[in-house]
Amino acid sequence: MKLTSLFTLGILCSTVPALAATAPVYGPQLEGFDYPYPVQHLSLNSQQQQLEMAYLDVPAAKPNGKVALLLHGKNFCAATWQGSIEALTAAGYRVIAPDQIGFCKSSKPKQYQFSFQQLAVNTKALLDKLSIKQVTVMGHSMGGMLATRFALLYPNETEQLVLVNPIGLEDWKALGVPYRTVDQWYQRELNTSAAGIKQYQLSTYYASKWRPEFDRWVEMQAGMYNGEGKEQVAWNSALTAEMIFTQPVLYEFGQLKMPVLLMIGELDNTAIAKDIAPAELKPKLGNYAKLGPAAVKAIPNASLVTFADLGHSPHIQDPDRFHQQLIKQLQTK
């Protein structure tokens, strides 16, 4: 898939910074894209097939005896936690950051029953391999849904839970967003381009404020759709999109027993399949200024930190301010 110009896409060039002249080309398991830390692999026998789960295991500068488990979002990878890994290891945490099955440098099976329960079980298998008994779990975007499911399945292993602009704070299908089949998601994913990714990230992740260092994360995602394994990547993306849409976790927020910290960029507007929602519904979806406080009320032992000027990825958009708050909040728990 070649990189399409902004003009071809009908996007005004004044709204999106210029893209590189050539798009990167990466393999279906992100071959060719370098992570900031050594990548290791866990061999999993799951659903009658042998799979490889990539992960980062980064030691603390001066260990405090605690471990942070970082769970990425749908359009993210373990590598996008780079700033958080630096901040947490400096604060004494050992950091484990996996790429979930179906994502990034991990296996992308042709057939797999994706569920947040299955991904949580896979993640627990990784912790068992590493002999880690208890973790602070931090999830961003889709990773927030997974982190919630992990905490519900493994409450004794979850010391505390941090949700960074988690999706799933509302049930889109119950609100009236139409259902897409996996096949429909697949056809949509095949049309993924670097220009489209960048436009979306600009308006959603970074509140219409772009910096050159964000280009790396556009290239990371787009590069997998430019290589020979793009169909494999698109198929797994379709399977996981359907999982997100049909497996809400917000109805179980009341069962969370551990301390929960929500960190919310209020200019976020993320909502799965919002593009096909009825016109009258679209403006009501993804209102994180309202969703954050509502989630805190639903969770028994929760606190909220907001960033009024940040979008879906506050830890990337303003890492210094975000991580200062994160470490402060973790140290008070």
PDB file of N, CA, C and O in Angstrom, residues 224-269:
ATOM      1  N   MET A 224       3.035  -1.574   8.954  1.00  0.00           N
ATOM      2  CA  MET A 224       2.548  -2.951   8.883  1.00  0.00           C
ATOM      3  C   MET A 224       1.532  -3.128   7.760  1.00  0.00           C
ATOM      4  O   MET A 224       1.331  -4.236   7.255  1.00  0.00           O
ATOM      5  N   TYR A 225       0.872  -2.023   7.368  1.00  0.00           N
ATOM      6  CA  TYR A 225      -0.111  -2.074   6.277  1.00  0.00           C
ATOM      7  C   TYR A 225       0.542  -1.847   4.916  1.00  0.00           C
ATOM      8  O   TYR A 225      -0.138  -1.909   3.893  1.00  0.00           O
ATOM      9  N   ASN A 226       1.843  -1.593   4.892  1.00  0.00           N
ATOM     10  CA  ASN A 226       2.548  -1.371   3.632  1.00  0.00           C
ATOM     11  C   ASN A 226       3.324  -2.601   3.174  1.00  0.00           C
ATOM     12  O   ASN A 226       3.809  -2.643   2.046  1.00  0.00           O
ATOM     13  N   GLY A 227       3.472  -3.584   4.064  1.00  0.00           N
ATOM     14  CA  GLY A 227       4.263  -4.755   3.737  1.00  0.00           C
ATOM     15  C   GLY A 227       3.433  -5.889   3.156  1.00  0.00           C
ATOM     16  O   GLY A 227       2.215  -5.785   2.991  1.00  0.00           O
ATOM     17  N   GLU A 228       4.099  -6.998   2.878  1.00  0.00           N
ATOM     18  CA  GLU A 228       3.438  -8.149   2.254  1.00  0.00           C
ATOM     19  C   GLU A 228       2.423  -8.808   3.182  1.00  0.00           C
ATOM     20  O   GLU A 228       1.529  -9.508   2.717  1.00  0.00           O
ATOM     21  N   GLY A 229       2.542  -8.580   4.498  1.00  0.00           N
ATOM     22  CA  GLY A 229       1.622  -9.209   5.437  1.00  0.00           C
ATOM     23  C   GLY A 229       0.455  -8.321   5.826  1.00  0.00           C
ATOM     24  O   GLY A 229      -0.190  -8.563   6.852  1.00  0.00           O
ATOM     25  N   LYS A 230       0.145  -7.322   4.988  1.00  0.00           N
ATOM     26  CA  LYS A 230      -0.892  -6.356   5.372  1.00  0.00           C
ATOM     27  C   LYS A 230      -2.264  -7.017   5.564  1.00  0.00           C
ATOM     28  O   LYS A 230      -3.052  -6.585   6.411  1.00  0.00           O
ATOM     29  N   GLU A 231      -2.576  -8.062   4.767  1.00  0.00           N
ATOM     30  CA  GLU A 231      -3.866  -8.734   4.925  1.00  0.00           C
ATOM     31  C   GLU A 231      -3.963  -9.408   6.297  1.00  0.00           C
ATOM     32  O   GLU A 231      -5.007  -9.383   6.939  1.00  0.00           O
ATOM     33  N   GLN A 232      -2.866 -10.004   6.732  1.00  0.00           N
ATOM     34  CA  GLN A 232      -2.810 -10.643   8.044  1.00  0.00           C
ATOM     35  C   GLN A 232      -3.002  -9.609   9.151  1.00  0.00           C
ATOM     36  O   GLN A 232      -3.736  -9.832  10.124  1.00  0.00           O
ATOM     37  N   VAL A 233      -2.349  -8.464   9.006  1.00  0.00           N
ATOM     38  CA  VAL A 233      -2.474  -7.378   9.978  1.00  0.00           C
ATOM     39  C   VAL A 233      -3.911  -6.854  10.002  1.00  0.00           C
ATOM     40  O   VAL A 233      -4.511  -6.672  11.070  1.00  0.00           O
ATOM     41  N   ALA A 234      -4.482  -6.622   8.820  1.00  0.00           N
ATOM     42  CA  ALA A 234      -5.841  -6.084   8.733  1.00  0.00           C
ATOM     43  C   ALA A 234      -6.860  -7.060   9.307  1.00  0.00           C
ATOM     44  O   ALA A 234      -7.830  -6.647   9.961  1.00  0.00           O
ATOM     45  N   TRP A 235      -6.655  -8.361   9.091  1.00  0.00           N
ATOM     46  CA  TRP A 235      -7.598  -9.359   9.597  1.00  0.00           C
ATOM     47  C   TRP A 235      -7.593  -9.389  11.125  1.00  0.00           C
ATOM     48  O   TRP A 235      -8.646  -9.416  11.759  1.00  0.00           O
ATOM     49  N   ASN A 236      -6.413  -9.367  11.728  1.00  0.00           N
ATOM     50  CA  ASN A 236      -6.344  -9.349  13.183  1.00  0.00           C
ATOM     51  C   ASN A 236      -6.903  -8.056  13.751  1.00  0.00           C
ATOM     52  O   ASN A 236      -7.549  -8.051  14.807  1.00  0.00           O
ATOM     53  N   SER A 237      -6.687  -6.966  13.063  1.00  0.00           N
ATOM     54  CA  SER A 237      -7.255  -5.695  13.499  1.00  0.00           C
ATOM     55  C   SER A 237      -8.775  -5.728  13.459  1.00  0.00           C
ATOM     56  O   SER A 237      -9.459  -5.187  14.335  1.00  0.00           O
ATOM     57  N   ALA A 238      -9.316  -6.390  12.437  1.00  0.00           N
ATOM     58  CA  ALA A 238     -10.771  -6.530  12.334  1.00  0.00           C
ATOM     59  C   ALA A 238     -11.324  -7.390  13.462  1.00  0.00           C
ATOM     60  O   ALA A 238     -12.354  -7.067  14.072  1.00  0.00           O
ATOM     61  N   LEU A 239     -10.652  -8.503  13.745  1.00  0.00           N
ATOM     62  CA  LEU A 239     -11.101  -9.379  14.822  1.00  0.00           C
ATOM     63  C   LEU A 239     -11.108  -8.660  16.166  1.00  0.00           C
ATOM     64  O   LEU A 239     -12.032  -8.814  16.978  1.00  0.00           O
ATOM     65  N   THR A 240     -10.086  -7.862  16.423  1.00  0.00           N
ATOM     66  CA  THR A 240     -10.005  -7.178  17.709  1.00  0.00           C
ATOM     67  C   THR A 240     -10.945  -5.976  17.775  1.00  0.00           C
ATOM     68  O   THR A 240     -11.416  -5.623  18.855  1.00  0.00           O
ATOM     69  N   ALA A 241     -11.249  -5.356  16.644  1.00  0.00           N
ATOM     70  CA  ALA A 241     -12.230  -4.272  16.636  1.00  0.00           C
ATOM     71  C   ALA A 241     -13.602  -4.797  17.039  1.00  0.00           C
ATOM     72  O   ALA A 241     -14.332  -4.167  17.821  1.00  0.00           O
ATOM     73  N   GLU A 242     -13.968  -5.964  16.521  1.00  0.00           N
ATOM     74  CA  GLU A 242     -15.248  -6.568  16.876  1.00  0.00           C
ATOM     75  C   GLU A 242     -15.278  -6.942  18.355  1.00  0.00           C
ATOM     76  O   GLU A 242     -16.301  -6.786  19.035  1.00  0.00           O
ATOM     77  N   MET A 243     -14.153  -7.403  18.866  1.00  0.00           N
ATOM     78  CA  MET A 243     -14.040  -7.712  20.290  1.00  0.00           C
ATOM     79  C   MET A 243     -14.317  -6.476  21.143  1.00  0.00           C
ATOM     80  O   MET A 243     -15.091  -6.522  22.113  1.00  0.00           O
ATOM     81  N   ILE A 244     -13.708  -5.372  20.796  1.00  0.00           N
ATOM     82  CA  ILE A 244     -13.878  -4.134  21.558  1.00  0.00           C
ATOM     83  C   ILE A 244     -15.339  -3.697  21.547  1.00  0.00           C
ATOM     84  O   ILE A 244     -15.902  -3.311  22.579  1.00  0.00           O
ATOM     85  N   PHE A 245     -15.965  -3.765  20.384  1.00  0.00           N
ATOM     86  CA  PHE A 245     -17.331  -3.259  20.236  1.00  0.00           C
ATOM     87  C   PHE A 245     -18.338  -4.108  21.007  1.00  0.00           C
ATOM     88  O   PHE A 245     -19.325  -3.586  21.549  1.00  0.00           O
ATOM     89  N   THR A 246     -18.097  -5.407  21.072  1.00  0.00           N
ATOM     90  CA  THR A 246     -19.120  -6.317  21.623  1.00  0.00           C
ATOM     91  C   THR A 246     -18.841  -6.768  23.052  1.00  0.00           C
ATOM     92  O   THR A 246     -19.655  -7.499  23.626  1.00  0.00           O
ATOM     93  N   GLN A 247     -17.717  -6.360  23.655  1.00  0.00           N
ATOM     94  CA  GLN A 247     -17.359  -6.874  24.982  1.00  0.00           C
ATOM     95  C   GLN A 247     -17.124  -5.743  25.984  1.00  0.00           C
ATOM     96  O   GLN A 247     -16.017  -5.553  26.486  1.00  0.00           O
ATOM     97  N   PRO A 248     -18.153  -4.980  26.303  1.00  0.00           N
ATOM     98  CA  PRO A 248     -17.979  -3.871  27.254  1.00  0.00           C
ATOM     99  C   PRO A 248     -17.619  -4.378  28.647  1.00  0.00           C
ATOM    100  O   PRO A 248     -18.019  -5.476  29.046  1.00  0.00           O
ATOM    101  N   VAL A 249     -16.857  -3.551  29.377  1.00  0.00           N
ATOM    102  CA  VAL A 249     -16.478  -3.892  30.758  1.00  0.00           C
ATOM    103  C   VAL A 249     -17.068  -2.910  31.766  1.00  0.00           C
ATOM    104  O   VAL A 249     -17.014  -3.158  32.967  1.00  0.00           O
ATOM    105  N   LEU A 250     -17.655  -1.813  31.309  1.00  0.00           N
ATOM    106  CA  LEU A 250     -18.104  -0.771  32.237  1.00  0.00           C
ATOM    107  C   LEU A 250     -19.187  -1.243  33.189  1.00  0.00           C
ATOM    108  O   LEU A 250     -19.327  -0.705  34.295  1.00  0.00           O
ATOM    109  N   TYR A 251     -19.961  -2.269  32.797  1.00  0.00           N
ATOM    110  CA  TYR A 251     -21.026  -2.750  33.664  1.00  0.00           C
ATOM    111  C   TYR A 251     -20.488  -3.454  34.912  1.00  0.00           C
ATOM    112  O   TYR A 251     -21.240  -3.708  35.855  1.00  0.00           O
ATOM    113  N   GLU A 252     -19.203  -3.752  34.910  1.00  0.00           N
ATOM    114  CA  GLU A 252     -18.581  -4.444  36.048  1.00  0.00           C
ATOM    115  C   GLU A 252     -17.653  -3.542  36.847  1.00  0.00           C
ATOM    116  O   GLU A 252     -16.930  -4.017  37.727  1.00  0.00           O
ATOM    117  N   PHE A 253     -17.646  -2.252  36.565  1.00  0.00           N
ATOM    118  CA  PHE A 253     -16.791  -1.327  37.303  1.00  0.00           C
ATOM    119  C   PHE A 253     -17.022  -1.428  38.816  1.00  0.00           C
ATOM    120  O   PHE A 253     -16.091  -1.277  39.605  1.00  0.00           O
ATOM    121  N   GLY A 254     -18.245  -1.649  39.216  1.00  0.00           N
ATOM    122  CA  GLY A 254     -18.572  -1.720  40.636  1.00  0.00           C
ATOM    123  C   GLY A 254     -17.920  -2.876  41.361  1.00  0.00           C
ATOM    124  O   GLY A 254     -17.884  -2.892  42.603  1.00  0.00           O
ATOM    125  N   GLN A 255     -17.386  -3.864  40.618  1.00  0.00           N
ATOM    126  CA  GLN A 255     -16.753  -5.036  41.229  1.00  0.00           C
ATOM    127  C   GLN A 255     -15.263  -4.838  41.478  1.00  0.00           C
ATOM    128  O   GLN A 255     -14.608  -5.703  42.072  1.00  0.00           O
ATOM    129  N   LEU A 256     -14.703  -3.724  41.019  1.00  0.00           N
ATOM    130  CA  LEU A 256     -13.271  -3.466  41.213  1.00  0.00           C
ATOM    131  C   LEU A 256     -13.014  -3.112  42.672  1.00  0.00           C
ATOM    132  O   LEU A 256     -13.567  -2.149  43.199  1.00  0.00           O
ATOM    133  N   LYS A 257     -12.151  -3.875  43.336  1.00  0.00           N
ATOM    134  CA  LYS A 257     -11.904  -3.708  44.766  1.00  0.00           C
ATOM    135  C   LYS A 257     -10.627  -2.922  45.059  1.00  0.00           C
ATOM    136  O   LYS A 257     -10.476  -2.363  46.142  1.00  0.00           O
ATOM    137  N   MET A 258      -9.686  -2.917  44.124  1.00  0.00           N
ATOM    138  CA  MET A 258      -8.403  -2.273  44.353  1.00  0.00           C
ATOM    139  C   MET A 258      -8.502  -0.764  44.091  1.00  0.00           C
ATOM    140  O   MET A 258      -9.458  -0.305  43.462  1.00  0.00           O
ATOM    141  N   PRO A 259      -7.542   0.029  44.545  1.00  0.00           N
ATOM    142  CA  PRO A 259      -7.530   1.452  44.188  1.00  0.00           C
ATOM    143  C   PRO A 259      -7.412   1.630  42.671  1.00  0.00           C
ATOM    144  O   PRO A 259      -6.622   0.936  42.012  1.00  0.00           O
ATOM    145  N   VAL A 260      -8.211   2.526  42.124  1.00  0.00           N
ATOM    146  CA  VAL A 260      -8.232   2.772  40.685  1.00  0.00           C
ATOM    147  C   VAL A 260      -7.991   4.263  40.440  1.00  0.00           C
ATOM    148  O   VAL A 260      -8.644   5.113  41.040  1.00  0.00           O
ATOM    149  N   LEU A 261      -7.042   4.547  39.559  1.00  0.00           N
ATOM    150  CA  LEU A 261      -6.742   5.917  39.163  1.00  0.00           C
ATOM    151  C   LEU A 261      -7.095   6.094  37.695  1.00  0.00           C
ATOM    152  O   LEU A 261      -6.597   5.361  36.844  1.00  0.00           O
ATOM    153  N   LEU A 262      -7.972   7.043  37.400  1.00  0.00           N
ATOM    154  CA  LEU A 262      -8.263   7.406  36.014  1.00  0.00           C
ATOM    155  C   LEU A 262      -7.502   8.673  35.669  1.00  0.00           C
ATOM    156  O   LEU A 262      -7.560   9.670  36.416  1.00  0.00           O
ATOM    157  N   MET A 263      -6.785   8.647  34.546  1.00  0.00           N
ATOM    158  CA  MET A 263      -6.048   9.810  34.061  1.00  0.00           C
ATOM    159  C   MET A 263      -6.596  10.136  32.678  1.00  0.00           C
ATOM    160  O   MET A 263      -6.422   9.354  31.734  1.00  0.00           O
ATOM    161  N   ILE A 264      -7.261  11.284  32.570  1.00  0.00           N
ATOM    162  CA  ILE A 264      -8.092  11.565  31.407  1.00  0.00           C
ATOM    163  C   ILE A 264      -7.697  12.873  30.726  1.00  0.00           C
ATOM    164  O   ILE A 264      -7.730  13.954  31.341  1.00  0.00           O
ATOM    165  N   GLY A 265      -7.303  12.778  29.451  1.00  0.00           N
ATOM    166  CA  GLY A 265      -7.215  13.957  28.599  1.00  0.00           C
ATOM    167  C   GLY A 265      -8.619  14.292  28.121  1.00  0.00           C
ATOM    168  O   GLY A 265      -9.238  13.506  27.399  1.00  0.00           O
ATOM    169  N   GLU A 266      -9.135  15.438  28.509  1.00  0.00           N
ATOM    170  CA  GLU A 266     -10.555  15.727  28.299  1.00  0.00           C
ATOM    171  C   GLU A 266     -10.906  16.107  26.868  1.00  0.00           C
ATOM    172  O   GLU A 266     -12.089  16.160  26.524  1.00  0.00           O
ATOM    173  N   LEU A 267      -9.913  16.367  26.016  1.00  0.00           N
ATOM    174  CA  LEU A 267     -10.217  16.683  24.623  1.00  0.00           C
ATOM    175  C   LEU A 267     -10.294  15.437  23.748  1.00  0.00           C
ATOM    176  O   LEU A 267     -10.477  15.536  22.530  1.00  0.00           O
ATOM    177  N   ASP A 268     -10.151  14.286  24.350  1.00  0.00           N
ATOM    178  CA  ASP A 268     -10.336  13.013  23.642  1.00  0.00           C
ATOM    179  C   ASP A 268     -11.780  12.910  23.139  1.00  0.00           C
ATOM    180  O   ASP A 268     -12.709  13.385  23.784  1.00  0.00           O
ATOM    181  N   ASN A 269     -11.948  12.292  21.970  1.00  0.00           N
ATOM    182  CA  ASN A 269     -13.303  12.082  21.428  1.00  0.00           C
ATOM    183  C   ASN A 269     -13.463  10.676  20.852  1.00  0.00           C
ATOM    184  O   ASN A 269     -14.301  10.449  19.988  1.00  0.00           O
TER     185      ASN A 269
END
